[in-house]
mmCIF file of C-alpha atoms in Angstrom:
data_model
loop_
_atom_site.group_PDB
_atom_site.id
_atom_site.type_symbol
_atom_site.label_atom_id
_atom_site.label_comp_id
_atom_site.label_asym_id
_atom_site.label_seq_id
_atom_site.Cartn_x
_atom_site.Cartn_y
_atom_site.Cartn_z
ATOM 1 C CA MET I 1 -0.005 -0.002 0.004
ATOM 2 C CA VAL I 2 0.956 3.658 -0.333
ATOM 3 C CA GLU I 3 1.000 5.446 2.994
ATOM 4 C CA ASN I 4 0.323 9.185 3.075
ATOM 5 C CA GLY I 5 2.534 9.848 0.065
ATOM 6 C CA ALA I 6 5.320 7.449 1.020
ATOM 7 C CA SER I 7 5.622 3.730 0.838
ATOM 8 C CA SER I 8 6.332 2.035 4.148
ATOM 9 C CA GLY I 9 9.075 -0.534 4.364
ATOM 10 C CA GLY I 10 11.585 -1.626 1.736
ATOM 11 C CA SER I 11 13.349 0.381 -0.884
ATOM 12 C CA ASP I 12 11.476 2.054 -3.707
ATOM 13 C CA SER I 13 14.435 3.876 -5.196
ATOM 14 C CA PRO I 14 14.679 3.659 -8.974
ATOM 15 C CA SER I 15 17.884 1.658 -8.700
ATOM 16 C CA ALA I 16 15.995 -0.980 -6.713
ATOM 17 C CA THR I 17 13.503 -1.730 -9.488
ATOM 18 C CA CYS I 18 14.618 -0.360 -12.857
ATOM 19 C CA SER I 19 16.221 -2.256 -15.703
ATOM 20 C CA ARG I 20 15.309 -5.739 -14.527
ATOM 21 C CA SER I 21 15.018 -8.024 -17.534
ATOM 22 C CA GLY I 22 14.809 -11.682 -18.346
ATOM 23 C CA LEU I 23 13.067 -14.482 -20.193
ATOM 24 C CA LEU I 24 9.568 -15.329 -18.949
ATOM 25 C CA GLU I 25 6.402 -16.807 -20.433
ATOM 26 C CA THR I 26 3.083 -15.062 -20.974
ATOM 27 C CA LEU I 27 -0.370 -16.559 -21.335
ATOM 28 C CA VAL I 28 -2.327 -15.672 -24.514
ATOM 29 C CA ARG I 29 -5.649 -17.408 -25.184
ATOM 30 C CA GLY I 30 -4.717 -20.422 -23.098
ATOM 31 C CA VAL I 31 -1.233 -20.816 -24.570
ATOM 32 C CA TRP I 32 2.115 -19.969 -22.921
ATOM 33 C CA TYR I 33 4.644 -18.109 -25.121
ATOM 34 C CA ARG I 34 8.266 -17.231 -24.329
ATOM 35 C CA VAL I 35 8.817 -13.486 -23.958
ATOM 36 C CA HIS I 36 11.628 -11.130 -23.046
ATOM 37 C CA CYS I 37 10.451 -8.781 -20.280
ATOM 38 C CA THR I 38 12.126 -5.562 -19.176
ATOM 39 C CA LEU I 39 10.967 -3.637 -16.127
ATOM 40 C CA GLU I 40 11.548 0.080 -16.422
ATOM 41 C CA GLU I 41 10.544 2.831 -14.013
ATOM 42 C CA ASP I 42 6.821 2.842 -14.682
ATOM 43 C CA TYR I 43 6.122 0.267 -17.395
ATOM 44 C CA LEU I 44 6.918 -3.312 -18.375
ATOM 45 C CA SER I 45 7.978 -4.125 -21.929
ATOM 46 C CA VAL I 46 6.995 -7.582 -23.199
ATOM 47 C CA CYS I 47 8.597 -8.853 -26.423
ATOM 48 C CA LEU I 48 8.056 -12.254 -28.018
ATOM 49 C CA ASP I 49 11.169 -14.387 -28.080
ATOM 50 C CA ASP I 50 12.458 -15.231 -31.548
ATOM 51 C CA GLY I 51 11.685 -18.881 -30.860
ATOM 52 C CA TYR I 52 8.159 -18.029 -29.720
ATOM 53 C CA ASP I 53 6.493 -21.377 -30.378
ATOM 54 C CA ALA I 54 3.933 -22.265 -27.732
ATOM 55 C CA THR I 55 5.345 -24.034 -24.673
ATOM 56 C CA THR I 56 2.106 -25.212 -23.027
ATOM 57 C CA THR I 57 -1.584 -25.211 -23.909
ATOM 58 C CA LEU I 58 -4.128 -24.906 -21.100
ATOM 59 C CA ASN I 59 -7.814 -25.779 -21.027
ATOM 60 C CA GLY I 60 -8.701 -22.420 -19.529
ATOM 61 C CA THR I 61 -7.316 -18.906 -19.708
ATOM 62 C CA LEU I 62 -6.822 -16.041 -17.330
ATOM 63 C CA ASN I 63 -8.910 -13.575 -19.308
ATOM 64 C CA ASN I 64 -11.664 -15.943 -20.455
ATOM 65 C CA ASN I 65 -10.825 -15.710 -24.148
ATOM 66 C CA ASN I 66 -11.745 -18.577 -26.445
ATOM 67 C CA VAL I 67 -9.399 -21.537 -26.612
ATOM 68 C CA GLU I 68 -8.703 -20.720 -30.253
ATOM 69 C CA THR I 69 -5.035 -19.746 -30.403
ATOM 70 C CA PRO I 70 -3.701 -16.592 -32.059
ATOM 71 C CA ASN I 71 -1.986 -18.698 -34.740
ATOM 72 C CA SER I 72 -5.427 -19.772 -35.971
ATOM 73 C CA ASP I 73 -5.563 -16.435 -37.869
ATOM 74 C CA PHE I 74 -2.894 -17.825 -40.216
ATOM 75 C CA THR I 75 -3.711 -20.357 -42.915
ATOM 76 C CA GLU I 76 -1.083 -22.363 -44.725
ATOM 77 C CA VAL I 77 -0.639 -20.838 -48.156
ATOM 78 C CA PRO I 78 -0.153 -23.085 -51.201
ATOM 79 C CA GLU I 79 3.419 -22.904 -52.474
ATOM 80 C CA ALA I 80 2.171 -22.286 -56.019
ATOM 81 C CA ILE I 81 0.745 -18.869 -55.227
ATOM 82 C CA ALA I 82 3.656 -17.477 -53.207
ATOM 83 C CA ASN I 83 4.953 -14.286 -54.842
ATOM 84 C CA GLN I 84 2.396 -14.598 -57.677
ATOM 85 C CA LYS I 85 -0.024 -11.784 -58.507
ATOM 86 C CA ARG I 86 -3.678 -12.744 -58.094
ATOM 87 C CA LEU I 87 -7.035 -11.065 -58.725
ATOM 88 C CA VAL I 88 -9.633 -11.715 -56.019
ATOM 89 C CA GLN I 89 -13.264 -10.588 -56.256
ATOM 90 C CA VAL I 90 -14.818 -9.673 -52.889
ATOM 91 C CA VAL I 91 -18.545 -9.013 -52.481
ATOM 92 C CA LYS I 92 -19.401 -7.010 -49.386
ATOM 93 C CA SER I 93 -22.671 -7.531 -47.542
ATOM 94 C CA ASP I 94 -24.999 -4.598 -46.986
ATOM 95 C CA ASN I 95 -24.029 -3.986 -43.357
ATOM 96 C CA ASN I 96 -20.352 -4.962 -43.234
ATOM 97 C CA GLY I 97 -17.052 -3.998 -44.766
ATOM 98 C CA LEU I 98 -14.379 -6.174 -46.342
ATOM 99 C CA GLY I 99 -13.466 -7.757 -43.020
ATOM 100 C CA ILE I 100 -9.711 -7.128 -43.142
ATOM 101 C CA SER I 101 -7.156 -5.069 -41.261
ATOM 102 C CA ILE I 102 -4.138 -3.612 -43.042
ATOM 103 C CA LYS I 103 -0.688 -2.445 -42.048
ATOM 104 C CA GLY I 104 2.176 -0.766 -43.867
ATOM 105 C CA GLY I 105 2.348 2.121 -46.281
ATOM 106 C CA ILE I 106 5.065 3.954 -48.153
ATOM 107 C CA GLU I 107 5.745 6.108 -45.085
ATOM 108 C CA ASN I 108 6.798 2.901 -43.306
ATOM 109 C CA ASN I 109 8.802 1.618 -46.298
ATOM 110 C CA MET I 110 6.317 -1.256 -46.544
ATOM 111 C CA PRO I 111 3.635 -2.339 -49.020
ATOM 112 C CA ILE I 112 0.000 -2.340 -47.942
ATOM 113 C CA LEU I 113 -0.351 -5.712 -46.211
ATOM 114 C CA ILE I 114 -3.348 -7.678 -44.969
ATOM 115 C CA SER I 115 -2.616 -8.173 -41.263
ATOM 116 C CA LYS I 116 -5.900 -9.769 -40.169
ATOM 117 C CA ILE I 117 -8.881 -11.447 -41.846
ATOM 118 C CA PHE I 118 -12.047 -11.544 -39.760
ATOM 119 C CA LYS I 119 -13.834 -14.868 -39.651
ATOM 120 C CA GLY I 120 -17.147 -15.046 -41.499
ATOM 121 C CA MET I 121 -16.813 -11.684 -43.226
ATOM 122 C CA ALA I 122 -16.526 -10.924 -46.959
ATOM 123 C CA ALA I 123 -12.764 -11.404 -47.391
ATOM 124 C CA ASP I 124 -12.785 -14.637 -45.407
ATOM 125 C CA LEU I 125 -15.684 -16.037 -47.440
ATOM 126 C CA THR I 126 -13.635 -15.809 -50.669
ATOM 127 C CA GLU I 127 -11.163 -18.368 -49.269
ATOM 128 C CA GLN I 128 -8.617 -16.729 -51.582
ATOM 129 C CA LEU I 129 -7.018 -14.107 -49.336
ATOM 130 C CA TYR I 130 -4.306 -14.607 -46.728
ATOM 131 C CA VAL I 131 -2.633 -12.702 -43.925
ATOM 132 C CA GLY I 132 0.596 -11.541 -45.555
ATOM 133 C CA ASP I 133 -1.009 -10.652 -48.902
ATOM 134 C CA ALA I 134 0.246 -7.334 -50.265
ATOM 135 C CA ILE I 135 -2.594 -5.292 -51.815
ATOM 136 C CA LEU I 136 -1.259 -3.946 -55.112
ATOM 137 C CA SER I 137 -4.477 -2.314 -56.356
ATOM 138 C CA VAL I 138 -8.163 -1.856 -55.506
ATOM 139 C CA ASN I 139 -10.590 -1.777 -58.467
ATOM 140 C CA GLY I 140 -7.653 -0.840 -60.672
ATOM 141 C CA GLU I 141 -6.392 1.959 -58.393
ATOM 142 C CA ASP I 142 -2.658 1.446 -57.865
ATOM 143 C CA LEU I 143 -1.643 1.162 -54.204
ATOM 144 C CA LYS I 144 1.995 0.106 -54.656
ATOM 145 C CA ASP I 145 3.195 3.575 -53.571
ATOM 146 C CA ALA I 146 0.231 4.445 -51.342
ATOM 147 C CA THR I 147 0.389 5.711 -47.782
ATOM 148 C CA HIS I 148 -1.568 3.830 -45.155
ATOM 149 C CA GLU I 149 -4.221 6.554 -45.097
ATOM 150 C CA GLU I 150 -4.564 6.531 -48.892
ATOM 151 C CA ALA I 151 -5.051 2.757 -48.846
ATOM 152 C CA VAL I 152 -7.722 2.988 -46.157
ATOM 153 C CA LYS I 153 -9.622 5.597 -48.187
ATOM 154 C CA ALA I 154 -9.363 3.514 -51.381
ATOM 155 C CA LEU I 155 -10.764 0.451 -49.645
ATOM 156 C CA LYS I 156 -13.615 2.412 -48.075
ATOM 157 C CA ARG I 157 -14.793 3.941 -51.368
ATOM 158 C CA ALA I 158 -14.464 0.738 -53.372
ATOM 159 C CA GLY I 159 -18.177 -0.066 -53.313
ATOM 160 C CA LYS I 160 -19.927 -3.391 -52.840
ATOM 161 C CA MET I 161 -17.978 -5.262 -55.538
ATOM 162 C CA VAL I 162 -14.261 -5.014 -54.816
ATOM 163 C CA GLN I 163 -11.507 -6.383 -57.043
ATOM 164 C CA LEU I 164 -8.215 -6.768 -55.185
ATOM 165 C CA GLU I 165 -4.908 -7.381 -56.909
ATOM 166 C CA VAL I 166 -2.728 -9.091 -54.330
ATOM 167 C CA LYS I 167 0.586 -10.909 -53.993
ATOM 168 C CA TYR I 168 1.479 -13.127 -51.066
ATOM 169 C CA LEU I 169 4.764 -12.212 -49.366
ATOM 170 C CA ARG I 170 5.885 -15.215 -47.369
ATOM 171 C CA GLU I 171 8.712 -13.319 -45.686
ATOM 172 C CA VAL I 172 6.321 -11.063 -43.730
ATOM 173 C CA THR I 173 4.260 -13.884 -42.224
ATOM 174 C CA PRO I 174 6.475 -14.409 -39.149
ATOM 175 C CA TYR I 175 6.230 -10.687 -38.421
ATOM 176 C CA PHE I 176 2.431 -10.798 -38.444
ATOM 177 C CA ARG I 177 2.308 -13.976 -36.401
ATOM 178 C CA LYS I 178 4.317 -12.230 -33.682
ATOM 179 C CA ALA I 179 2.300 -9.029 -33.944
ATOM 180 C CA SER I 180 -0.973 -10.984 -33.692
ATOM 181 C CA ILE I 181 0.113 -12.797 -30.543
ATOM 182 C CA ILE I 182 1.645 -9.789 -28.784
ATOM 183 C CA SER I 183 -1.387 -7.600 -29.576
ATOM 184 C CA GLU I 184 -3.309 -9.651 -26.980
ATOM 185 C CA VAL I 185 -0.910 -8.538 -24.215
ATOM 186 C CA GLY I 186 -1.380 -5.524 -21.967
ATOM 187 C CA TRP I 187 -3.597 -2.434 -22.122
ATOM 188 C CA GLU I 188 -3.634 1.294 -22.756
ATOM 189 C CA LEU I 189 -3.792 3.655 -19.786
ATOM 190 C CA GLN I 190 -6.648 6.091 -19.249
ATOM 191 C CA ARG I 191 -5.714 9.762 -19.441
ATOM 192 C CA GLY I 192 -6.492 12.567 -17.022
ATOM 193 C CA PHE I 193 -6.514 13.029 -13.232
ATOM 194 C CA MET I 194 -4.582 9.976 -11.970
ATOM 195 C CA ALA I 195 -2.470 9.984 -15.141
ATOM 196 C CA ASP I 196 -1.818 13.714 -15.526
ATOM 197 C CA VAL I 197 1.804 12.762 -16.110
ATOM 198 C CA PRO I 198 1.692 9.838 -18.552
ATOM 199 C CA PRO I 199 4.036 6.865 -18.223
ATOM 200 C CA SER I 200 7.236 6.929 -20.200
ATOM 201 C CA PRO I 201 7.510 4.112 -22.738
ATOM 202 C CA PRO I 202 9.659 4.777 -25.810
ATOM 203 C CA SER I 203 8.552 7.362 -28.324
ATOM 204 C CA PRO I 204 6.531 6.007 -31.281
ATOM 205 C CA ARG I 205 9.649 6.018 -33.466
ATOM 206 C CA ARG I 206 11.464 3.683 -31.062
ATOM 207 C CA ARG I 207 8.567 1.295 -30.394
ATOM 208 C CA ARG I 208 8.639 -2.169 -31.909
ATOM 209 C CA ALA I 209 5.622 -3.897 -33.436
ATOM 210 C CA ASP I 210 6.485 -7.168 -31.664
ATOM 211 C CA THR I 211 6.675 -5.492 -28.235
ATOM 212 C CA ARG I 212 3.959 -4.258 -25.879
ATOM 213 C CA TYR I 213 4.640 -1.572 -23.285
ATOM 214 C CA VAL I 214 2.415 -2.267 -20.292
ATOM 215 C CA PRO I 215 1.882 0.742 -17.982
ATOM 216 C CA LEU I 216 2.161 -0.099 -14.286
ATOM 217 C CA LEU I 217 0.458 2.986 -12.862
ATOM 218 C CA MET I 218 -2.312 1.839 -10.468
ATOM 219 C CA ALA I 219 -1.959 -1.757 -11.713
ATOM 220 C CA CYS I 220 -2.611 -4.727 -9.406
ATOM 221 C CA ILE I 221 0.198 -7.263 -8.889
ATOM 222 C CA ALA I 222 -0.899 -10.634 -7.473
ATOM 223 C CA LYS I 223 -0.116 -14.331 -7.118
ATOM 224 C CA ASN I 224 -2.590 -17.212 -6.938
ATOM 225 C CA LEU I 225 -5.548 -14.898 -7.335
ATOM 226 C CA ARG I 226 -7.394 -16.058 -10.444
ATOM 227 C CA HIS I 227 -4.613 -18.256 -11.783
ATOM 228 C CA ARG I 228 -3.812 -21.099 -9.400
ATOM 229 C CA ASP I 229 -0.180 -22.233 -9.514
ATOM 230 C CA PRO I 230 0.998 -24.747 -6.908
ATOM 231 C CA GLU I 231 4.561 -24.290 -8.191
ATOM 232 C CA GLU I 232 4.448 -20.559 -7.288
ATOM 233 C CA ARG I 233 5.961 -19.559 -10.643
ATOM 234 C CA THR I 234 3.152 -17.330 -11.950
ATOM 235 C CA ILE I 235 2.596 -13.603 -11.460
ATOM 236 C CA GLU I 236 -0.674 -11.869 -12.338
ATOM 237 C CA ILE I 237 -0.943 -8.202 -13.367
ATOM 238 C CA TYR I 238 -4.368 -6.548 -13.659
ATOM 239 C CA SER I 239 -5.168 -3.235 -15.355
ATOM 240 C CA PRO I 240 -6.443 -0.389 -13.145
ATOM 241 C CA ASP I 241 -9.995 -0.849 -14.465
ATOM 242 C CA GLY I 242 -9.893 -4.590 -13.798
ATOM 243 C CA VAL I 243 -10.785 -5.431 -17.405
ATOM 244 C CA HIS I 244 -7.419 -6.705 -18.627
ATOM 245 C CA ALA I 245 -5.029 -9.267 -17.168
ATOM 246 C CA LEU I 246 -1.445 -10.299 -17.900
ATOM 247 C CA ALA I 247 -0.043 -13.593 -16.624
ATOM 248 C CA LEU I 248 3.714 -14.093 -16.490
ATOM 249 C CA ARG I 249 5.486 -17.329 -15.576
ATOM 250 C CA ALA I 250 9.084 -17.688 -14.473
ATOM 251 C CA SER I 251 11.230 -20.811 -14.781
ATOM 252 C CA SER I 252 11.395 -21.195 -11.001
ATOM 253 C CA ALA I 253 9.615 -20.078 -7.845
ATOM 254 C CA GLN I 254 12.718 -18.102 -6.867
ATOM 255 C CA GLY I 255 12.681 -16.230 -10.174
ATOM 256 C CA ALA I 256 8.972 -15.489 -9.805
ATOM 257 C CA THR I 257 9.562 -14.126 -6.297
ATOM 258 C CA GLY I 258 12.205 -11.727 -7.600
ATOM 259 C CA TRP I 259 9.952 -10.451 -10.372
ATOM 260 C CA HIS I 260 6.990 -10.214 -7.997
ATOM 261 C CA ARG I 261 8.934 -8.035 -5.556
ATOM 262 C CA ALA I 262 10.341 -5.826 -8.300
ATOM 263 C CA LEU I 263 6.937 -5.299 -9.907
ATOM 264 C CA HIS I 264 5.369 -4.546 -6.521
ATOM 265 C CA ALA I 265 8.033 -1.923 -5.808
ATOM 266 C CA ALA I 266 7.599 -0.306 -9.234
ATOM 267 C CA VAL I 267 3.817 -0.144 -8.813
ATOM 268 C CA ARG I 268 4.115 1.310 -5.295
ATOM 269 C CA ARG I 269 6.472 4.017 -6.508
ATOM 270 C CA ALA I 270 4.260 4.953 -9.475
ATOM 271 C CA ALA I 271 1.132 5.008 -7.267
ATOM 272 C CA ARG I 272 2.874 7.101 -4.622
ATOM 273 C CA ALA I 273 3.751 9.768 -7.199
ATOM 274 C CA ALA I 274 0.246 9.722 -8.704
ATOM 275 C CA LEU I 275 -1.452 10.025 -5.305
ATOM 276 C CA ALA I 276 0.847 12.857 -4.306
ATOM 277 C CA ARG I 277 -0.252 14.762 -7.424
ATOM 278 C CA ALA I 278 -3.917 13.912 -6.858
ATOM 279 C CA ARG I 279 -4.056 14.595 -3.105
ATOM 280 C CA PRO I 280 -4.852 18.353 -3.377
ATOM 281 C CA ARG I 281 -7.915 17.505 -5.492
ATOM 282 C CA LEU I 282 -8.945 14.578 -3.306
ATOM 283 C CA ARG I 283 -8.707 16.383 0.045
ATOM 284 C CA PRO I 284 -11.884 18.515 -0.445
ATOM 285 C CA LEU I 285 -13.782 15.355 -1.500
ATOM 286 C CA LEU I 286 -12.561 12.712 0.950
ATOM 287 C CA GLY I 287 -10.249 14.340 3.455
ATOM 288 C CA ASP I 288 -6.692 13.018 3.690
ATOM 289 C CA VAL I 289 -6.089 9.683 1.953
ATOM 290 C CA ARG I 290 -3.797 7.882 4.390
ATOM 291 C CA TYR I 291 -3.442 4.541 2.593
ATOM 292 C CA ALA I 292 -4.278 3.347 -0.908
ATOM 293 C CA GLY I 293 -3.522 0.209 -2.837
ATOM 294 C CA TRP I 294 -4.659 -3.197 -4.019
ATOM 295 C CA LEU I 295 -5.686 -6.144 -1.863
ATOM 296 C CA ALA I 296 -7.733 -9.241 -2.654
ATOM 297 C CA ARG I 297 -11.254 -9.592 -1.284
ATOM 298 C CA ARG I 298 -13.744 -12.406 -0.979
ATOM 299 C CA PRO I 299 -17.275 -11.472 -2.075
ATOM 300 C CA PRO I 300 -19.492 -10.819 0.970
ATOM 301 C CA GLN I 301 -21.072 -14.047 2.204
ATOM 302 C CA ASP I 302 -23.715 -14.537 4.852
ATOM 303 C CA HIS I 303 -21.894 -17.559 6.234
ATOM 304 C CA MET I 304 -18.595 -15.675 6.704
ATOM 305 C CA SER I 305 -17.747 -15.965 10.384
ATOM 306 C CA ALA I 306 -16.328 -13.210 12.520
ATOM 307 C CA SER I 307 -13.571 -15.530 13.718
ATOM 308 C CA GLY I 308 -12.025 -16.146 10.337
ATOM 309 C CA GLY I 309 -12.728 -17.655 6.933
ATOM 310 C CA SER I 310 -15.894 -19.272 5.672
ATOM 311 C CA ASP I 311 -17.289 -22.754 5.361
ATOM 312 C CA SER I 312 -15.823 -23.077 1.854
ATOM 313 C CA SER I 313 -13.537 -26.058 1.468
ATOM 314 C CA ASP I 314 -11.331 -24.264 -1.040
ATOM 315 C CA GLU I 315 -9.547 -21.335 0.558
ATOM 316 C CA ALA I 316 -8.224 -20.121 -2.814
ATOM 317 C CA ASP I 317 -11.638 -19.742 -4.424
ATOM 318 C CA GLY I 318 -13.507 -16.473 -4.735
ATOM 319 C CA TRP I 319 -10.739 -13.918 -4.262
ATOM 320 C CA GLN I 320 -11.004 -10.822 -6.461
ATOM 321 C CA PRO I 321 -8.808 -7.706 -6.751
ATOM 322 C CA THR I 322 -10.130 -4.763 -4.745
ATOM 323 C CA PHE I 323 -8.688 -1.278 -4.452
ATOM 324 C CA VAL I 324 -8.636 -0.087 -0.840
ATOM 325 C CA ALA I 325 -8.336 3.512 0.356
ATOM 326 C CA ILE I 326 -8.245 4.590 3.990
ATOM 327 C CA THR I 327 -8.991 8.194 4.854
ATOM 328 C CA ASP I 328 -9.128 9.962 8.226
ATOM 329 C CA ARG I 329 -12.679 8.673 8.709
ATOM 330 C CA GLU I 330 -13.366 5.687 6.432
ATOM 331 C CA ILE I 331 -12.134 2.542 4.766
ATOM 332 C CA ARG I 332 -13.321 2.533 1.142
ATOM 333 C CA LEU I 333 -13.404 -0.508 -1.153
ATOM 334 C CA TYR I 334 -13.480 -0.112 -4.954
ATOM 335 C CA GLU I 335 -13.916 -2.684 -7.708
ATOM 336 C CA ALA I 336 -11.414 -0.752 -9.861
ATOM 337 C CA ALA I 337 -8.766 1.845 -9.199
ATOM 338 C CA PRO I 338 -10.624 5.202 -9.004
ATOM 339 C CA TRP I 339 -9.434 7.393 -11.853
ATOM 340 C CA SER I 340 -11.554 10.537 -11.435
ATOM 341 C CA GLY I 341 -13.019 12.589 -8.630
ATOM 342 C CA GLU I 342 -16.418 11.022 -9.286
ATOM 343 C CA ALA I 343 -14.936 7.515 -9.060
ATOM 344 C CA TRP I 344 -13.161 8.292 -5.780
ATOM 345 C CA CYS I 345 -16.510 9.427 -4.362
ATOM 346 C CA ALA I 346 -18.317 6.239 -5.452
ATOM 347 C CA PRO I 347 -16.774 3.219 -3.687
ATOM 348 C CA ALA I 348 -18.406 -0.195 -3.891
ATOM 349 C CA GLU I 349 -18.450 -0.239 -0.071
ATOM 350 C CA CYS I 350 -17.538 2.244 2.637
ATOM 351 C CA PHE I 351 -17.170 1.655 6.395
ATOM 352 C CA GLY I 352 -16.544 4.196 9.127
ATOM 353 C CA LEU I 353 -13.218 3.625 10.874
ATOM 354 C CA ALA I 354 -14.754 4.278 14.283
ATOM 355 C CA ALA I 355 -17.130 1.336 13.789
ATOM 356 C CA THR I 356 -14.583 -1.037 12.195
ATOM 357 C CA ARG I 357 -12.480 -3.643 14.041
ATOM 358 C CA LEU I 358 -9.934 -6.289 13.077
ATOM 359 C CA ALA I 359 -11.857 -9.549 13.588
ATOM 360 C CA TRP I 360 -9.144 -12.064 12.690
ATOM 361 C CA TRP I 361 -5.690 -12.398 11.184
ATOM 362 C CA ARG I 362 -3.954 -15.342 9.528
ATOM 363 C CA ARG I 363 -0.387 -15.429 8.185
ATOM 364 C CA ALA I 364 0.260 -17.433 5.014
ATOM 365 C CA ALA I 365 3.383 -18.622 3.219
ATOM 366 C CA GLY I 366 5.621 -16.208 1.379
ATOM 367 C CA GLY I 367 4.677 -13.170 3.434
ATOM 368 C CA ALA I 368 1.004 -13.207 2.426
ATOM 369 C CA ALA I 369 -1.666 -12.671 5.045
ATOM 370 C CA ALA I 370 -5.453 -12.780 5.306
ATOM 371 C CA LEU I 371 -7.542 -10.694 7.656
ATOM 372 C CA GLY I 372 -11.154 -10.073 8.493
ATOM 373 C CA LEU I 373 -12.761 -6.712 9.176
ATOM 374 C CA ARG I 374 -15.923 -6.392 11.240
ATOM 375 C CA ALA I 375 -17.844 -3.145 10.723
ATOM 376 C CA GLY I 376 -21.075 -1.789 12.088
ATOM 377 C CA THR I 377 -23.384 -0.410 9.420
ATOM 378 C CA PRO I 378 -26.963 0.924 9.392
ATOM 379 C CA ALA I 379 -27.975 -2.487 7.963
ATOM 380 C CA GLY I 380 -26.215 -4.435 10.714
ATOM 381 C CA LEU I 381 -22.843 -6.122 11.209
ATOM 382 C CA ALA I 382 -20.656 -6.595 8.101
ATOM 383 C CA VAL I 383 -17.628 -8.896 7.961
ATOM 384 C CA ARG I 384 -15.197 -8.618 5.047
ATOM 385 C CA ALA I 385 -12.248 -10.932 4.296
ATOM 386 C CA LEU I 386 -9.159 -9.357 2.715
ATOM 387 C CA ARG I 387 -5.826 -10.831 1.607
ATOM 388 C CA ALA I 388 -2.429 -9.234 1.025
ATOM 389 C CA ASP I 389 0.386 -10.767 -1.031
ATOM 390 C CA THR I 390 3.269 -8.937 0.683
ATOM 391 C CA PRO I 391 3.930 -7.286 4.044
ATOM 392 C CA HIS I 392 4.100 -3.946 2.212
ATOM 393 C CA ASP I 393 0.411 -4.251 1.367
ATOM 394 C CA LEU I 394 -0.493 -4.265 5.062
ATOM 395 C CA ALA I 395 2.078 -1.802 6.333
#
């Protein structure tokens, strides 16, 4: 947690967390892929390893995507058509477009390339187009020297009957395979208020298409939350809004512990700076915010006892990320990190500190701990179970 503008315990100096890098695995649609990860001051870069073939396939996934793997976007192309010009007639339906995404353009020193074909749409129904096809012309309009914007406009005004002149470029297929997989990783950060000073990934000119730059501001770092790992090798990162998740897996429990600590420290430092900037605007709304950060919470249950736990036989079930803020007067629980003044004023639950007591406490392995809060409310007694991954979260 972040305490009154400073993190308690441990070192949060940039030298303690910056420039950590190494080979990990990330989970995309139920498949583990090898990635190179680099932890910078306020973001994590994730780049597919050159030998990025899947290492493990799981029945389930962390983010509930379909079990279809990213490589299913790519169809084996007959050798006879490689590097041969082809004319393909596409008939658009009344309510849909061609059903393709394109990349490239003369400004990028690249041809206009089909980077994705959407299942069931017009281009896919031809069964004659492939990811990696270069679009040479649209209805006779030459696109060989077109910018990306010019190509987009040409495709949009092509009408219902579209004749595409294409040529498959086998050498670009590995690039698109990597881009398709890595596009599933990470998230974009909201702007404004909590992100008045945006994170600092490389400038657009220095960014790589096979790398995602995951902002850590107000992110949630966890272990064994939604992704159970008895080997203790997996780390979970959740976006501030709780919508996106990133799972990373180290080769050993020791390696995962090192990454977990480093990520926690980076997130604490970024949150401390953001809260310091936001505190003048929050004080008139909430008073002083003394503590803020992520914990895990069990959903409220009628059978939760005041002495600890519930009658569930699986102690790992049911935990969800929850953002906790403690002011001079209240403990406030949020389903997502509050990003605006309105969000800070609208917690999922709020309990007065004067009517809240620590009901139970239980230490777990690896520095984690679970605790129960008992609070008096107008509706009666409320008991909430919370869990912290590190001692810093409870300091």
